Tab-separated table of C-alpha atoms and ligand atoms in Angstrom:
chain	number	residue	atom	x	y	z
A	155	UNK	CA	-10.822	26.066	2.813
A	156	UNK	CA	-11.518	22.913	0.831
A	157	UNK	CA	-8.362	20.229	1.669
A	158	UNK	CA	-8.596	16.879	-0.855
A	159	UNK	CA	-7.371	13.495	0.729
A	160	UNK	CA	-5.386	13.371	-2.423
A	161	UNK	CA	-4.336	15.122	-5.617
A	162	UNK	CA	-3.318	14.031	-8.487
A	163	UNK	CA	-2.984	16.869	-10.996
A	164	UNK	CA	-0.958	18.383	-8.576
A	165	UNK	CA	2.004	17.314	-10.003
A	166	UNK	CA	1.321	18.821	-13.307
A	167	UNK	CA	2.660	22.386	-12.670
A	168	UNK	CA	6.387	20.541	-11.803
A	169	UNK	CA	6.271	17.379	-14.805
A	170	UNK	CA	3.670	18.044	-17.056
A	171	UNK	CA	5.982	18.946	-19.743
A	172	UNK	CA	8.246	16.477	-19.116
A	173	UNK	CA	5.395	14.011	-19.441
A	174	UNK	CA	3.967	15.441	-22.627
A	175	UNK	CA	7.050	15.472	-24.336
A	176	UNK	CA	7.383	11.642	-23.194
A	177	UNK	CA	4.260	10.816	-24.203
A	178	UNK	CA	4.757	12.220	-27.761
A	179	UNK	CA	7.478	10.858	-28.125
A	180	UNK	CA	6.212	6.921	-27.246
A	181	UNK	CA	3.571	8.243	-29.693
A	182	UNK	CA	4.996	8.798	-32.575
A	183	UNK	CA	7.366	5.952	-32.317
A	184	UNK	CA	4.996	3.530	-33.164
A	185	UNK	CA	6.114	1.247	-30.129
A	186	UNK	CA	3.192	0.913	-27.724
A	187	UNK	CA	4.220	-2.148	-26.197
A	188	UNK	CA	7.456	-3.079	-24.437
A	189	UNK	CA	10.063	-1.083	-26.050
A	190	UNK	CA	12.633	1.256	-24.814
A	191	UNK	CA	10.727	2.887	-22.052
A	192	UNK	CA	9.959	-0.365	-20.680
A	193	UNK	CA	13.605	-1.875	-20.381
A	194	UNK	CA	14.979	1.428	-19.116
A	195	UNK	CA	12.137	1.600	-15.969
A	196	UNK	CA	12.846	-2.220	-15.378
A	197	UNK	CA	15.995	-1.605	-15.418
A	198	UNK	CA	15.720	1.635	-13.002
A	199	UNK	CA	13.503	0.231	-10.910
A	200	UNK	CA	15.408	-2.419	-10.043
A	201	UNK	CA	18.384	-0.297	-9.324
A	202	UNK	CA	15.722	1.576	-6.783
A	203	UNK	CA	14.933	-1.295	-5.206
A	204	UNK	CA	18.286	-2.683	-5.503
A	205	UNK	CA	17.253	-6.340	-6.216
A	206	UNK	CA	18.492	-7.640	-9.740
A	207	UNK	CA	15.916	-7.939	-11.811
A	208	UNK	CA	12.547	-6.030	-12.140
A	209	UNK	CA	9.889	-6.988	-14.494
A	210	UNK	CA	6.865	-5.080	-15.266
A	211	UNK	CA	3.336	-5.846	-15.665
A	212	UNK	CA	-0.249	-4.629	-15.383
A	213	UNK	CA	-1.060	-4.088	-12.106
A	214	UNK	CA	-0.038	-4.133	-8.619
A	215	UNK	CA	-2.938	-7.519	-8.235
A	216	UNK	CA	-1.070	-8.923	-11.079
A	217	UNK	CA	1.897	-8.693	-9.694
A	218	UNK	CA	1.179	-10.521	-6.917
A	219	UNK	CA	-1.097	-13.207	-9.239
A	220	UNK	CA	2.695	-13.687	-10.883
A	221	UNK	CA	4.468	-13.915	-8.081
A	222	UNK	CA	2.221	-16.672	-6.435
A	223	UNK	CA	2.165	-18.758	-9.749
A	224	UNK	CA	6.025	-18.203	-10.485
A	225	UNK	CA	6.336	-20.303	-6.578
A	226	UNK	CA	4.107	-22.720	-7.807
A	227	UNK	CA	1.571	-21.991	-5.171
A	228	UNK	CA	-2.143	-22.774	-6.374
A	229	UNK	CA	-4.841	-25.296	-5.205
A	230	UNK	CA	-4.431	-26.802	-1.393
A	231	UNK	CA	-1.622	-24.084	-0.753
A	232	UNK	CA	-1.927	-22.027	1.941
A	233	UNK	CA	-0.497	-18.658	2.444
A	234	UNK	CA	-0.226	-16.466	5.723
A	235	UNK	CA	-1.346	-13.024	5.252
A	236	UNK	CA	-2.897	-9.721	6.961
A	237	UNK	CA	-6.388	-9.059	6.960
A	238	UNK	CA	-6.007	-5.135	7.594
A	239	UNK	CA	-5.095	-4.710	3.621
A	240	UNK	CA	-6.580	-4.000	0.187
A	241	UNK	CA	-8.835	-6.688	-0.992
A	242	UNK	CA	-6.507	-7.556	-3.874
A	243	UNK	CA	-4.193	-9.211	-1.237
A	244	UNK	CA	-5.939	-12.071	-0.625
A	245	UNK	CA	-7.963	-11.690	-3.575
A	246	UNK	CA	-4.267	-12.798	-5.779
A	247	UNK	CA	-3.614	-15.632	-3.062
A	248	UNK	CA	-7.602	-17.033	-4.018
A	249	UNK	CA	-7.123	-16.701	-7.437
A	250	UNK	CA	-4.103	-19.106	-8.319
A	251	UNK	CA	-6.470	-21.617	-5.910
A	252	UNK	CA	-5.083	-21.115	-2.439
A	253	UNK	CA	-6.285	-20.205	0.816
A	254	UNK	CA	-5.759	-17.020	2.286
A	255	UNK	CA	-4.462	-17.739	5.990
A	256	UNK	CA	-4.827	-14.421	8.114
A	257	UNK	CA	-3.570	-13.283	11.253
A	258	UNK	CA	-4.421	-10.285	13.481
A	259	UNK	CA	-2.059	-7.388	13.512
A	260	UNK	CA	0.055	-5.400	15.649
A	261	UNK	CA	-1.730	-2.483	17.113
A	262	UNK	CA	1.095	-0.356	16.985
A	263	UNK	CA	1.847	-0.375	13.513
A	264	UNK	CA	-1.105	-2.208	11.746
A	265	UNK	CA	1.161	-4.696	10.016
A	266	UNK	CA	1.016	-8.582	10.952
A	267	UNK	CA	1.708	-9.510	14.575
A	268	UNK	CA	5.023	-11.704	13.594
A	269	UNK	CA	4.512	-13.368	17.144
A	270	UNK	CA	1.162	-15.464	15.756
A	271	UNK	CA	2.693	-15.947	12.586
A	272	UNK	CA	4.556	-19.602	13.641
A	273	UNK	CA	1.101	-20.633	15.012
A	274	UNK	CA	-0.325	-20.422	12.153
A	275	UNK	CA	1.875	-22.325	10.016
A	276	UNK	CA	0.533	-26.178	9.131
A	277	UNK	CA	1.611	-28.505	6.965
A	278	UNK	CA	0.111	-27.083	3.948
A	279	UNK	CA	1.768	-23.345	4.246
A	280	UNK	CA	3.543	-22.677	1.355
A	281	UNK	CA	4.636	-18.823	2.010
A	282	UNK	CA	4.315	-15.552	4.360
A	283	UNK	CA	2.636	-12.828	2.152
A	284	UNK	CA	3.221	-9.192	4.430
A	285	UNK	CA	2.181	-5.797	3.367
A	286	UNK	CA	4.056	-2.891	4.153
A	287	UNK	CA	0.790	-1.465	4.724
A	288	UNK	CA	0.398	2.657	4.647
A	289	UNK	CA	4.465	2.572	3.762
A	290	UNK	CA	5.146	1.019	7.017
A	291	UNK	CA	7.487	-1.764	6.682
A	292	UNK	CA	7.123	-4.799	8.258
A	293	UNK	CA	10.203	-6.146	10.165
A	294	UNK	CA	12.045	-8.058	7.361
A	295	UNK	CA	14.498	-9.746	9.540
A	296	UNK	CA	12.096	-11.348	11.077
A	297	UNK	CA	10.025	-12.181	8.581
A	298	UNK	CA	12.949	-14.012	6.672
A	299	UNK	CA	14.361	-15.896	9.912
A	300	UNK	CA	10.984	-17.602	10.073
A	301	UNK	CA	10.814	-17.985	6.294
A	302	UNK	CA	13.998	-19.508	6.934
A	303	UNK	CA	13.446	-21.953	9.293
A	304	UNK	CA	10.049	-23.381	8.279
A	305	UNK	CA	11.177	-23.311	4.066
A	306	UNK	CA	8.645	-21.054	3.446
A	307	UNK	CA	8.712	-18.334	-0.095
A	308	UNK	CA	7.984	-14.737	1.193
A	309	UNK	CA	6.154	-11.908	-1.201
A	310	UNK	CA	5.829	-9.152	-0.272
A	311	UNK	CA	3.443	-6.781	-1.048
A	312	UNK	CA	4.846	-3.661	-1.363
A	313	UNK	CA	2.103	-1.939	-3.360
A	314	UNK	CA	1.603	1.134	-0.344
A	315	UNK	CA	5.386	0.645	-0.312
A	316	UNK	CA	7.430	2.082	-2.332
A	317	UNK	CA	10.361	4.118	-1.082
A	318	UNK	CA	10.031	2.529	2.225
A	319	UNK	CA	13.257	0.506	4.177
A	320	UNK	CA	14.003	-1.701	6.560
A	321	UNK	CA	17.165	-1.398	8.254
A	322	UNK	CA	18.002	0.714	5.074
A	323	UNK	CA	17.618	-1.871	2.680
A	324	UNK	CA	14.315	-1.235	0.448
A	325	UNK	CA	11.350	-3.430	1.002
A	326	UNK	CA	10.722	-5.668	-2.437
A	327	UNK	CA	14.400	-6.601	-2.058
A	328	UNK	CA	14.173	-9.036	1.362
A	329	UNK	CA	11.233	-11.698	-0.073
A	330	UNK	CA	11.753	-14.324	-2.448
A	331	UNK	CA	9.439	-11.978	-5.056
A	332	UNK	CA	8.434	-7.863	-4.016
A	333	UNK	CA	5.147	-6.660	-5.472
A	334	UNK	CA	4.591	-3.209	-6.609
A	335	UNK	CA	1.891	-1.287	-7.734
A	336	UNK	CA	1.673	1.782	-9.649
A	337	UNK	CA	-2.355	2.626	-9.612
A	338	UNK	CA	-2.550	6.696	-9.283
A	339	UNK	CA	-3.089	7.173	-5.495
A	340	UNK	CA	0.554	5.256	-4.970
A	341	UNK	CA	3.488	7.001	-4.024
A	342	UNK	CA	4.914	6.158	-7.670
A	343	UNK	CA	1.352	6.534	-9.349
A	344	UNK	CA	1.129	6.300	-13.587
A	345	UNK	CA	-1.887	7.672	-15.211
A	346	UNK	CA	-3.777	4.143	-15.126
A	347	UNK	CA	-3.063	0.888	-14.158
A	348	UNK	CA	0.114	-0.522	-13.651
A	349	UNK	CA	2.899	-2.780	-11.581
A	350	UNK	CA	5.738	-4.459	-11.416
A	351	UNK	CA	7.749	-7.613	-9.447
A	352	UNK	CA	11.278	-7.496	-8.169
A	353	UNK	CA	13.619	-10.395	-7.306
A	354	UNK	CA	17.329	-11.459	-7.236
A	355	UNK	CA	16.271	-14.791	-8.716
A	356	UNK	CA	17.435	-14.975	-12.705
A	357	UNK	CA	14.509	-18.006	-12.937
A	358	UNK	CA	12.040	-16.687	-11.091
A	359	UNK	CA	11.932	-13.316	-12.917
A	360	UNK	CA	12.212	-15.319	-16.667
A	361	UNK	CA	9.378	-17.518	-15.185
A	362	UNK	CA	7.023	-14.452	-14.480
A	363	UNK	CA	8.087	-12.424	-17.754
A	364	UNK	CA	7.173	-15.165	-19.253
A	365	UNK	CA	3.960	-16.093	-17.523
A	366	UNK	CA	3.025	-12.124	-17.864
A	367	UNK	CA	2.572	-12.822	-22.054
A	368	UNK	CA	0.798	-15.883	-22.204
A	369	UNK	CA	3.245	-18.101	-20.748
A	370	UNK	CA	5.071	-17.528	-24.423
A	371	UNK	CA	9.081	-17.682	-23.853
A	372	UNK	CA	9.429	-17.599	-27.594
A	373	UNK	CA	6.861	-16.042	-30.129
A	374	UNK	CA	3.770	-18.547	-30.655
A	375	UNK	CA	5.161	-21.221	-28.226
A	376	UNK	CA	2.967	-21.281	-25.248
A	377	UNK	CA	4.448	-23.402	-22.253
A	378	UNK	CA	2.282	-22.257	-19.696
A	379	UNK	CA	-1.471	-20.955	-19.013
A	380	UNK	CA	-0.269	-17.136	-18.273
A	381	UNK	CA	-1.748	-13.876	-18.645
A	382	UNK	CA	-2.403	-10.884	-20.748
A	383	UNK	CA	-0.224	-8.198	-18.315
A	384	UNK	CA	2.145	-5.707	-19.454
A	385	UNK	CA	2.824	-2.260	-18.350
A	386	UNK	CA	2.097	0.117	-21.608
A	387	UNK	CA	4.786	1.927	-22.977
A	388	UNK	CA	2.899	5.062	-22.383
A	389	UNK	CA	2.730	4.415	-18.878
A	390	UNK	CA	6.312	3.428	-18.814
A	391	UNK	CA	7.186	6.489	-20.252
A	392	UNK	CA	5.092	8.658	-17.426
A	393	UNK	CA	6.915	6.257	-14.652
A	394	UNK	CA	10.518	7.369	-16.282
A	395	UNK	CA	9.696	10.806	-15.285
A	396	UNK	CA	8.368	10.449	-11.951
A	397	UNK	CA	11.192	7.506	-10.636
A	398	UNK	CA	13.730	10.461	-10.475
A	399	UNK	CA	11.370	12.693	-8.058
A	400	UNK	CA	10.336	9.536	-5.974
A	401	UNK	CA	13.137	10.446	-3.415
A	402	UNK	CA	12.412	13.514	-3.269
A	403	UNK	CA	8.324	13.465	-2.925
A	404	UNK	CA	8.983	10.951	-0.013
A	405	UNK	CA	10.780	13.468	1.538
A	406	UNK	CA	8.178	15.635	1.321
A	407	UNK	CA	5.932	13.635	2.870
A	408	UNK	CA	7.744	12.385	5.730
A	409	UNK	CA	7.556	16.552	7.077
A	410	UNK	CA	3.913	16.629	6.716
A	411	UNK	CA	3.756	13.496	8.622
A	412	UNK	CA	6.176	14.937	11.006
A	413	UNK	CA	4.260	18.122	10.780
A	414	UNK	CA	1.071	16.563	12.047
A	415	UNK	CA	2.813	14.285	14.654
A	416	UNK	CA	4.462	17.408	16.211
A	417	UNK	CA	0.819	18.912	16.564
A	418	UNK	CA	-1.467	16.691	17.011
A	419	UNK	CA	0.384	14.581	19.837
A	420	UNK	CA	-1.328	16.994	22.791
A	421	UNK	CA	-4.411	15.584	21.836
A	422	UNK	CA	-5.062	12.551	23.713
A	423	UNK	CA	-8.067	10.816	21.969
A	424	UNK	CA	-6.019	10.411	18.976
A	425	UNK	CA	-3.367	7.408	18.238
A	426	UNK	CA	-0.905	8.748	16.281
A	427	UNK	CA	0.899	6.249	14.056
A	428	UNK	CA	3.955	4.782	15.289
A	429	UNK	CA	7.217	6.665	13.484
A	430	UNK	CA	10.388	6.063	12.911
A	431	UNK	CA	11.656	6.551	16.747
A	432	UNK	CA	14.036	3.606	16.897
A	433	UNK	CA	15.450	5.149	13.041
A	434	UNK	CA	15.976	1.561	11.958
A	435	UNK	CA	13.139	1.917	9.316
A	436	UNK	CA	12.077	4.355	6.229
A	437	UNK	CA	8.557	5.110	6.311
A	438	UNK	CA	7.192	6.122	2.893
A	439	UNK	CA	3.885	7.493	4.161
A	440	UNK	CA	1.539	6.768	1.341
A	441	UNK	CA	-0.762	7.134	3.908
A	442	UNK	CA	-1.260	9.214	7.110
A	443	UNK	CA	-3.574	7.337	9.541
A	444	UNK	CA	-4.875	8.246	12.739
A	445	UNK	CA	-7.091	6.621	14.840
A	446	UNK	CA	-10.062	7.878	17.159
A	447	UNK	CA	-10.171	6.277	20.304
A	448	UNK	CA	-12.704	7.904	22.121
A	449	UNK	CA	-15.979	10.469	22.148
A	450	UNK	CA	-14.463	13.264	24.087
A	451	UNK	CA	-14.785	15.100	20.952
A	452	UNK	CA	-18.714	14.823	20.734
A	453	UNK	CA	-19.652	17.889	22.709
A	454	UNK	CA	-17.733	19.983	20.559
A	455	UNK	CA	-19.678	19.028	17.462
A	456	UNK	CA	-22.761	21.517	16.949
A	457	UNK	CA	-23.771	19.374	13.967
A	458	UNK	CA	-24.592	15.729	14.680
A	459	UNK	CA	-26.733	14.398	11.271
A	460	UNK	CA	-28.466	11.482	13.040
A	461	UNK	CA	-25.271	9.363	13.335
A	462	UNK	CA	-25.316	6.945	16.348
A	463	UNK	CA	-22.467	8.556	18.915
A	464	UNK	CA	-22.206	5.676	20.812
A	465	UNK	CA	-20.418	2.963	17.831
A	466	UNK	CA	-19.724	5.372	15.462
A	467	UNK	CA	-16.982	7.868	16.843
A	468	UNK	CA	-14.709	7.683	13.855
A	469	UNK	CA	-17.513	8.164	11.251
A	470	UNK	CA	-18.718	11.104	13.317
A	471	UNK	CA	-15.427	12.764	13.440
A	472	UNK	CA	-14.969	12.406	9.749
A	473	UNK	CA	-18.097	13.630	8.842
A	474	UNK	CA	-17.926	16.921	11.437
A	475	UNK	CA	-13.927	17.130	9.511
A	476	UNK	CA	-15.969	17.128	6.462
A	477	UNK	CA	-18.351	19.824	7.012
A	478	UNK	CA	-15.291	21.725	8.258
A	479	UNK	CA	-13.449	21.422	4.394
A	480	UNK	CA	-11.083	18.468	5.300
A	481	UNK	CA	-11.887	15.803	3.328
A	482	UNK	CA	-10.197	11.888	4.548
A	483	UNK	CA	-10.868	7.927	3.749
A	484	UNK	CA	-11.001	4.959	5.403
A	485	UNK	CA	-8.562	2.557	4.515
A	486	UNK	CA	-10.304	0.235	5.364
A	487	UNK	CA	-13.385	-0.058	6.830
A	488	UNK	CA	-14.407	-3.626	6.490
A	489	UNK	CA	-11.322	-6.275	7.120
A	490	UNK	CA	-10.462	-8.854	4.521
A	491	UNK	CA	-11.642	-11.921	6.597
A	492	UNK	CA	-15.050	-9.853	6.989
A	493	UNK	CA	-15.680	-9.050	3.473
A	494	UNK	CA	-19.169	-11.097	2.064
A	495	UNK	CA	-17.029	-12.612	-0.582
A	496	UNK	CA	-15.090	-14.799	1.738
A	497	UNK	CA	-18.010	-15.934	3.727
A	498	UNK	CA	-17.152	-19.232	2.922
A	499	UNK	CA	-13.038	-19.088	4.528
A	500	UNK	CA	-15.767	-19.167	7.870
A	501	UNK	CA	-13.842	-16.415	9.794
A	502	UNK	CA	-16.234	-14.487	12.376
A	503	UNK	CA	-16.682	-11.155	14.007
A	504	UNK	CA	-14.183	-11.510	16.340
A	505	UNK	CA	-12.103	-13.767	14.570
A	506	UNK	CA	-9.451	-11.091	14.481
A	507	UNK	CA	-10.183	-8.592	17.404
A	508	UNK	CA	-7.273	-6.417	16.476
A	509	UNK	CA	-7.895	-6.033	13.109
A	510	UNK	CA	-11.376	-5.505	13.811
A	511	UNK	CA	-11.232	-2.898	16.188
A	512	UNK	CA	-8.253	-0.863	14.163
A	513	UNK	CA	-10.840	-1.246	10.940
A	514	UNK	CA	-13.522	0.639	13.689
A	515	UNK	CA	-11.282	3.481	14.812
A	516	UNK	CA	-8.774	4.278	11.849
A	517	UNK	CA	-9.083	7.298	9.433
A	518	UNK	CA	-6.260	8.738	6.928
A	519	UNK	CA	-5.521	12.145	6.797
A	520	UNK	CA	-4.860	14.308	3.505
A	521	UNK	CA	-0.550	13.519	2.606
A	522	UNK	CA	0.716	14.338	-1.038
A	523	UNK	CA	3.739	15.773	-1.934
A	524	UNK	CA	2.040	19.180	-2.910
A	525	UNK	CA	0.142	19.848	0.333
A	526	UNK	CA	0.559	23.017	1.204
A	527	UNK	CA	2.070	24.296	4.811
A	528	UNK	CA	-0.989	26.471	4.887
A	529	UNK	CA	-3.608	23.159	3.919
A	530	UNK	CA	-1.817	21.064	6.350
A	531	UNK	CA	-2.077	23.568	9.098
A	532	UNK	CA	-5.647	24.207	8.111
A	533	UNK	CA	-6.694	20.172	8.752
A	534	UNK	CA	-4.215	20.374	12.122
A	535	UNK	CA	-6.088	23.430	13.781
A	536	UNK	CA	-9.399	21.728	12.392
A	537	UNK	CA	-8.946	18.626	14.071
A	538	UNK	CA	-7.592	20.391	17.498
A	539	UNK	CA	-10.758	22.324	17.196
A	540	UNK	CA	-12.986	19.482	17.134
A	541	UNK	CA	-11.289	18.195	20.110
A	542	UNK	CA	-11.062	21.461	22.317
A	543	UNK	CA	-11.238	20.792	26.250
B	736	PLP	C1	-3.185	-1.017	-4.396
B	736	PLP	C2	-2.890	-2.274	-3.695
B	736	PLP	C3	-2.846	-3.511	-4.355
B	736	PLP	C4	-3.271	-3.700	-5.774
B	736	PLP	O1	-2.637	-2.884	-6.698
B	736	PLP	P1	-3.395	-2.543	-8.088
B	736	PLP	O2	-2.320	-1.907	-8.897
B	736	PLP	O3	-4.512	-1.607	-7.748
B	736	PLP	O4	-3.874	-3.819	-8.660
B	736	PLP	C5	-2.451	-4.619	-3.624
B	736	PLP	N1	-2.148	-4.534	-2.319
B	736	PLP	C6	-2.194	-3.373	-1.647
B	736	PLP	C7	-1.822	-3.338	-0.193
B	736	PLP	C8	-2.595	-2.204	-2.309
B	736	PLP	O5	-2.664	-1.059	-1.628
């Protein structure tokens, strides 16, 4: 058996006439850009998130681009983020002209460890950037009581988020500005690129509609240096068909997560992530990650293609999965602060230990609505395998 990390034609069989019908319909109206399908998913998505406004733009890194420049955050800001995320993170925070601040995460759930975050506030902080990273929400109320009491903006990247709660109110509706992102692999994917903000704040969201067509509030007056970033119509269209089974492919996920923590919990080399125990929190499991902590499972593998056993567990593991049919990523194997492109922010190996030793061990398991009970036991009795006493 041949198991995919993800699929994405996979929905087809349940929407794709739904879509095709949308999509010829967008087509032969003529209207490729804004138009009806784009007010009615603003205007949905919102209501998802339950935050006022929603406005929709190119990307999940625009998003975030827009939210830092609608808070007026640029050159000798600095922001507090994780390091354990996708590059565009930090990437948005370096390219309105601040500095990326990181701090090491929580080994329990991989999100920011909200006890260093006060340390490493200074003068020049401007906001607290979390991401609800895998679907695992950060603790809001925290978050926003130390917002609170150092007058600090919160975003809050929400692009692995979507569908996930804290304390049953959605995450994009506790920060100043929520970022979303609706690239294909997210739990709310369109057939390309696309994102979109939410806030409560009237100004803010004028500011980044604005700011998301070349800074133009009225046609051919330009009263800002924005940005080319709009969510196509098409892709609007696609995103109006898939809102309404959001709920419902969450669902879905959460028993294949709950599948795999009810199995794979006897097996003692494995960190399973952390769930929703204390039921205060909605986990949208956009991703299922495990981590390997040891090599007990070494002697079990027949097939060892000169990898180095010692360092190297996790890439080991995945390759022997691999060569079994189960096919997994790493998100992510190199941390933020590590990356060759911010040499220069002069963070070291061991800068971060958490973070660094997470990045080392973590690997995510195949989760989409469509998996199969048959695929998912497949990659369960696959893994126990490889770990046999
Ligand atoms: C995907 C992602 C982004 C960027 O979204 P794009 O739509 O790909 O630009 C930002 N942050 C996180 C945590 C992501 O997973």
């Amino acid at each position: 058996m041949q198991i995919p990390p993800f699929s994405l034609d996979a929905q087809i069989s349940e929407i794709g006439v739904e879509i095709e019908e949308a999509l010829i319909r967008v087509f032969r109206s003529g209207k490729y850009i804004g138009g009806e399908e784009v007010n009615s998913f603003e205007k949905a998505f919102a209501s998802v998130i339950q935050t006022t406004y929603s406005v929709s733009c190119n990307s999940g890194t625009d998003a975030l681009i827009l939210a830092l420049r609608a808070l007026d955050i640029g050159e000798d800001d600095e922001v507090i983020t994780s390091s354990f995320s996708f590059f565009a993170t930090a990437e948005a925070i370096t390219s309105v002209g601040a500095r990326p601040i990181f701090v090491d995460i929580d080994p329990e759930n991989y999100l920011m460890d909200l006890s260093l975050i006060e340390k490493a506030i200074t003068p020049s902080t401007k906001a607290i950037l979390p991401v609800h990273l895998f679907g695992h929400p950060l603790d809001m109320d925290k978050v926003m009581e130390i917002a609170k009491n150092h007058k600090l903006k919160v975003i809050e990247d929400c692009a692995q988020a979507v569908g996930a709660d804290w304390g049953g109110k959605p995450v994009g509706s506790y920060g100043d500005i929520g970022c979303f992102s609706f690239f294909p692999t997210k739990n709310l994917g369109a057939a390309g690129d696309g994102g979109a903000i939410t806030t409560d704040d009237c100004e803010l969201a004028k500011t980044i509609r604005e700011l998301a067509i070349h800074g133009m509030p009225k046609r051919y007056l330009h009263t800002n240096i924005g940005y080319n970033s709009r969510l196509d119509s098409l892709q609007a269209a696609i995103l109006n068909v898939k809102l309404l089974r959001l709920n419902k492919w969450i669902e879905q996920r959460k028993e294949i997560a709950n599948h795999y923590i009810n199995k794979l919990s006897v097996i003692e080399a494995i960190r399973l992530p952390s769930n929703n125990l204390i039921n205060n929190f909605g986990h949208s499991w956009n991703q299922f990650v495990i981590r390997i902590m040891d090599n007990s499972f070494v002697k079990n593998i027949k097939f060892t293609p000169g990898l180095d056993i010692d360092n190297e567990n996790r890439d080991l593991f995945k390759t022997e999965l691999e060569r079994l049919g189960v096919n997994t990523i790493i998100y992510y194997p190199i941390p933020i602060h590590l990356q060759p492109a911010y040499k220069e922010l002069g963070y070291k190996e061991g800068s971060l230990p958490v973070t660094e030793t997470v990045c080392n061990q973590v690997i995510s398991l195949p989760i989409f609505p469509e998996l199969e009970s048959i695929q998912q036991s497949y990659v369960i009795n696959t893994i126990k395998e490889i770990f046999r006493k």
